[in-house]
Coordinates of C-alpha atoms in Angstrom, one line a residue:
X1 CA -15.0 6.9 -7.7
X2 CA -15.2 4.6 -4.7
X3 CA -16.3 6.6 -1.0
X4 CA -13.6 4.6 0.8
X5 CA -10.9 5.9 -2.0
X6 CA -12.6 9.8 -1.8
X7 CA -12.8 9.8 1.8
X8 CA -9.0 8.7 2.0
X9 CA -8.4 11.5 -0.6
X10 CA -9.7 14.0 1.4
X11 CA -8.2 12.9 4.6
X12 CA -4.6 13.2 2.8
X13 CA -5.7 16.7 1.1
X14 CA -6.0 17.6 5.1
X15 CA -3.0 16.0 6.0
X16 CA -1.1 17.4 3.6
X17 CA -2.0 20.7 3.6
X18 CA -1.0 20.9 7.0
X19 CA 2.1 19.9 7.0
X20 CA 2.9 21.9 4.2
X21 CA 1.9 24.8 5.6
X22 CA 3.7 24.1 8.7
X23 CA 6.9 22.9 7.5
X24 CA 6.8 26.4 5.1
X25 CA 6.4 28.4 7.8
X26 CA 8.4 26.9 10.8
X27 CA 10.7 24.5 9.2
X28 CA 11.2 21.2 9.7
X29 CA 9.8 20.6 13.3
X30 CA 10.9 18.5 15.9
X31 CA 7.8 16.4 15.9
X32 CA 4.2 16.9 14.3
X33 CA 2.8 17.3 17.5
X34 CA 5.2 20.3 17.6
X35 CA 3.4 22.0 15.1
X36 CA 0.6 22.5 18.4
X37 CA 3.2 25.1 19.7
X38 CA 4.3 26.4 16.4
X39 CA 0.6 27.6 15.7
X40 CA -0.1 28.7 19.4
X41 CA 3.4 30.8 19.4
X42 CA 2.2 32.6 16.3
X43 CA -1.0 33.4 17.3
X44 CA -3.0 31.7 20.2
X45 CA -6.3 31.3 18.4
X46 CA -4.8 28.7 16.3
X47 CA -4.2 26.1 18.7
X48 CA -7.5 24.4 17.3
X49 CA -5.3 23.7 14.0
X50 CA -3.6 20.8 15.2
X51 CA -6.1 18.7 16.9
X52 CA -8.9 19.3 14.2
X53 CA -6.6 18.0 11.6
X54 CA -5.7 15.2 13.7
X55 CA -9.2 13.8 14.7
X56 CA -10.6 15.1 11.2
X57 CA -7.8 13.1 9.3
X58 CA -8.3 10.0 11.2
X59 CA -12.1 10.4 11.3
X60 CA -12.6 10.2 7.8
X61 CA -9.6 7.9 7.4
X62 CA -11.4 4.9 9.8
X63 CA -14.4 4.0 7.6
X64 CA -12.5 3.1 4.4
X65 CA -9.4 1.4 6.9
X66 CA -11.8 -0.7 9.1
X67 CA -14.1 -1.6 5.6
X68 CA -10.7 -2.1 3.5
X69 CA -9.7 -5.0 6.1
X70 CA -12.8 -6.6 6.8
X71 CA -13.1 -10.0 6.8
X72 CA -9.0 -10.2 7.9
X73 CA -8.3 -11.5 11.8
X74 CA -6.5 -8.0 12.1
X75 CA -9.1 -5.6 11.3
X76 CA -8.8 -4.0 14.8
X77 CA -5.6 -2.6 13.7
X78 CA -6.6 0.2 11.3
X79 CA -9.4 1.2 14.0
X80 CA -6.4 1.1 17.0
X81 CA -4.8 3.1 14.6
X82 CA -7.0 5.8 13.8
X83 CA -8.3 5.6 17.8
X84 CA -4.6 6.3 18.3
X85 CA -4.2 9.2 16.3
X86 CA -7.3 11.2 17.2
X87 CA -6.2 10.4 21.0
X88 CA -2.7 12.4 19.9
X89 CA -5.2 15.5 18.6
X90 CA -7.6 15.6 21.7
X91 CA -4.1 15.4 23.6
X92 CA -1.8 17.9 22.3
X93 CA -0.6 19.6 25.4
X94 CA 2.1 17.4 25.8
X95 CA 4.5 19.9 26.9
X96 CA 2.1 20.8 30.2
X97 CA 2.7 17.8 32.5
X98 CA 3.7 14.0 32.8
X99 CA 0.2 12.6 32.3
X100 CA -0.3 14.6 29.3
X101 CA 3.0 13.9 27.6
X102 CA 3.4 9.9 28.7
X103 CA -0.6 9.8 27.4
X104 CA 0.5 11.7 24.4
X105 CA 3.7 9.9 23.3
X106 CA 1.5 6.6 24.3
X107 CA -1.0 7.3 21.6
X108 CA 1.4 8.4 19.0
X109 CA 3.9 4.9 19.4
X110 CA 0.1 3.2 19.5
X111 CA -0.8 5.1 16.2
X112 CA 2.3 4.3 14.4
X113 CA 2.7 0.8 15.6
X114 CA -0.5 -0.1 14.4
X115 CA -0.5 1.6 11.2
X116 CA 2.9 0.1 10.2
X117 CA 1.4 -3.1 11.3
X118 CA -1.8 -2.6 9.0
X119 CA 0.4 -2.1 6.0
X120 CA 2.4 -5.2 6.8
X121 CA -0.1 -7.8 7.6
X122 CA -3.3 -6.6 6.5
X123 CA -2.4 -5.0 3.3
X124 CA 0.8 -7.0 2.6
X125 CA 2.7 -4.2 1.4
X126 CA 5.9 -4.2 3.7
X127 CA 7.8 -2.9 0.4
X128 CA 5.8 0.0 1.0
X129 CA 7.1 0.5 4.4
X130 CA 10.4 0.2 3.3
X131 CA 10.4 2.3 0.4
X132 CA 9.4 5.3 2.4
X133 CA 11.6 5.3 4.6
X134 CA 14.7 5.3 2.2
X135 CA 13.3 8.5 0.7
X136 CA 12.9 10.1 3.9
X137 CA 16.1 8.8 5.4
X138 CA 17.7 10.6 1.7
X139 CA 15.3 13.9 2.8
X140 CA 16.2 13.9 6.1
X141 CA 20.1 14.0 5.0
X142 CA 19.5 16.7 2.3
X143 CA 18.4 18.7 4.2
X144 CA 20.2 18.3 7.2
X145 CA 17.4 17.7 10.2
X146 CA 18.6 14.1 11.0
X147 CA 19.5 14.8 14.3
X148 CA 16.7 17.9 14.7
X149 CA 13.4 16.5 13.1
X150 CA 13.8 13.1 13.5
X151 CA 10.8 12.0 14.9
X152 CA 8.9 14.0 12.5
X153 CA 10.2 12.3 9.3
X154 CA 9.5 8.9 11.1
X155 CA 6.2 10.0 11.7
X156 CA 6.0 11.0 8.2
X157 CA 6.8 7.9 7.4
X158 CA 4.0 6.1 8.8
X159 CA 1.5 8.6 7.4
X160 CA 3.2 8.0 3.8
X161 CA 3.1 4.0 4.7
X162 CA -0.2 3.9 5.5
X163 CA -1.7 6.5 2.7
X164 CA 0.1 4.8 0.2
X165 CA -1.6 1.5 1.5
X166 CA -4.9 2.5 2.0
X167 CA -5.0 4.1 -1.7
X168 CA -3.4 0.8 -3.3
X169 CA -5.3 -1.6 -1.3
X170 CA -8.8 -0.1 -2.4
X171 CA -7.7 -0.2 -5.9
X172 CA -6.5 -3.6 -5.5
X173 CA -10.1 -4.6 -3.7
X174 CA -12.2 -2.6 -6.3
X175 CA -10.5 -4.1 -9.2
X176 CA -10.4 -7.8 -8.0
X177 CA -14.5 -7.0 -7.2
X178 CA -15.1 -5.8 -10.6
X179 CA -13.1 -8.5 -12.0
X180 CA -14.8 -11.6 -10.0
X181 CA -18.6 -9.5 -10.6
X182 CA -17.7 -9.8 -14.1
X183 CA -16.4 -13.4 -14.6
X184 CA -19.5 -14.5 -12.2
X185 CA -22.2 -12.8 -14.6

């Protein structure tokens, strides 16, 4: 199995996870970022939860984003990307003050901009973008937290988008290598 498609794996195992552990126990939340507060309220000693996944999702996310678009003009995207996200992990206090919560909501638009961008230009899966969102649009509506969870299922969104991508992408690269290694030997 490739590293870049394992170390994806693992990132999403981590993502995942999380989430559902969180949605199980809290609900749907407002945001994922909310999740911070969620953890705290229950018991303070897991505040760590949140930015550990964060930065540990993203960290072993970058390597097989940046190597997946090398070679492409718009290879910074997947590092702004994953820069963005751990910057929403080592910031999740953004509740405590102005700096924190404009820094925080900063890095989050930065994150999903960039990732959504990734998918579009770099991978050239738009469809992919566009797909997701219908099914969370059609989650969000079944189970009522369109006007409560919002930014959460957009967020989720872009995590989908750019999982779905990154998975798709490196079996499209590893194939087309083994395939061009095979016609030039």
């Amino acid at each position: 199995m490739d590293w870049r498609l394992v170390l994806t794996l693992i990132a999403f195992a981590i993502y995942f996870v999380y989430n559902a552990i969180a949605v199980c126990r809290f609900g749907a939340p407002k945001s994922l970022s909310m999740t911070y507060y969620n953890f705290q309220e229950l018991n303070p000693k897991l505040k760590w939860c949140f930015p550990v996944m964060m930065c540990l999702m993203a960290g072993l996310l970058m390597p097989a984003w940046i190597d997946l678009s090398e070679g492409h003009n718009l290879q910074f995207m997947s590092f702004f990307a994953a820069i963005g996200i751990i910057l929403v992990g080592m910031i999740p206090n953004f509740k405590d003050g102005r700096m924190e919560k404009g820094m925080h909501t900063g890095a989050a638009i930065f994150a999903a901009l960039f990732a959504i961008l990734w998918v579009c230009l770099v991978a050239n899966m738009w469809y992919v973008v566009l797909i997701w969102l219908i099914l969370l649009v059609a989650v969000m509506i079944c189970t009522g937290t369109v006007k409560s969870s919002y930014i959460y299922w957009f967020e989720t969104v872009a995590f989908a988008c750019t999982f779905t991508s990154i998975i798709s992408f490196n079996s499209y690269s590893t194939s087309t290598l083994s395939t061009i290694q095979k016609v030039s030997s």
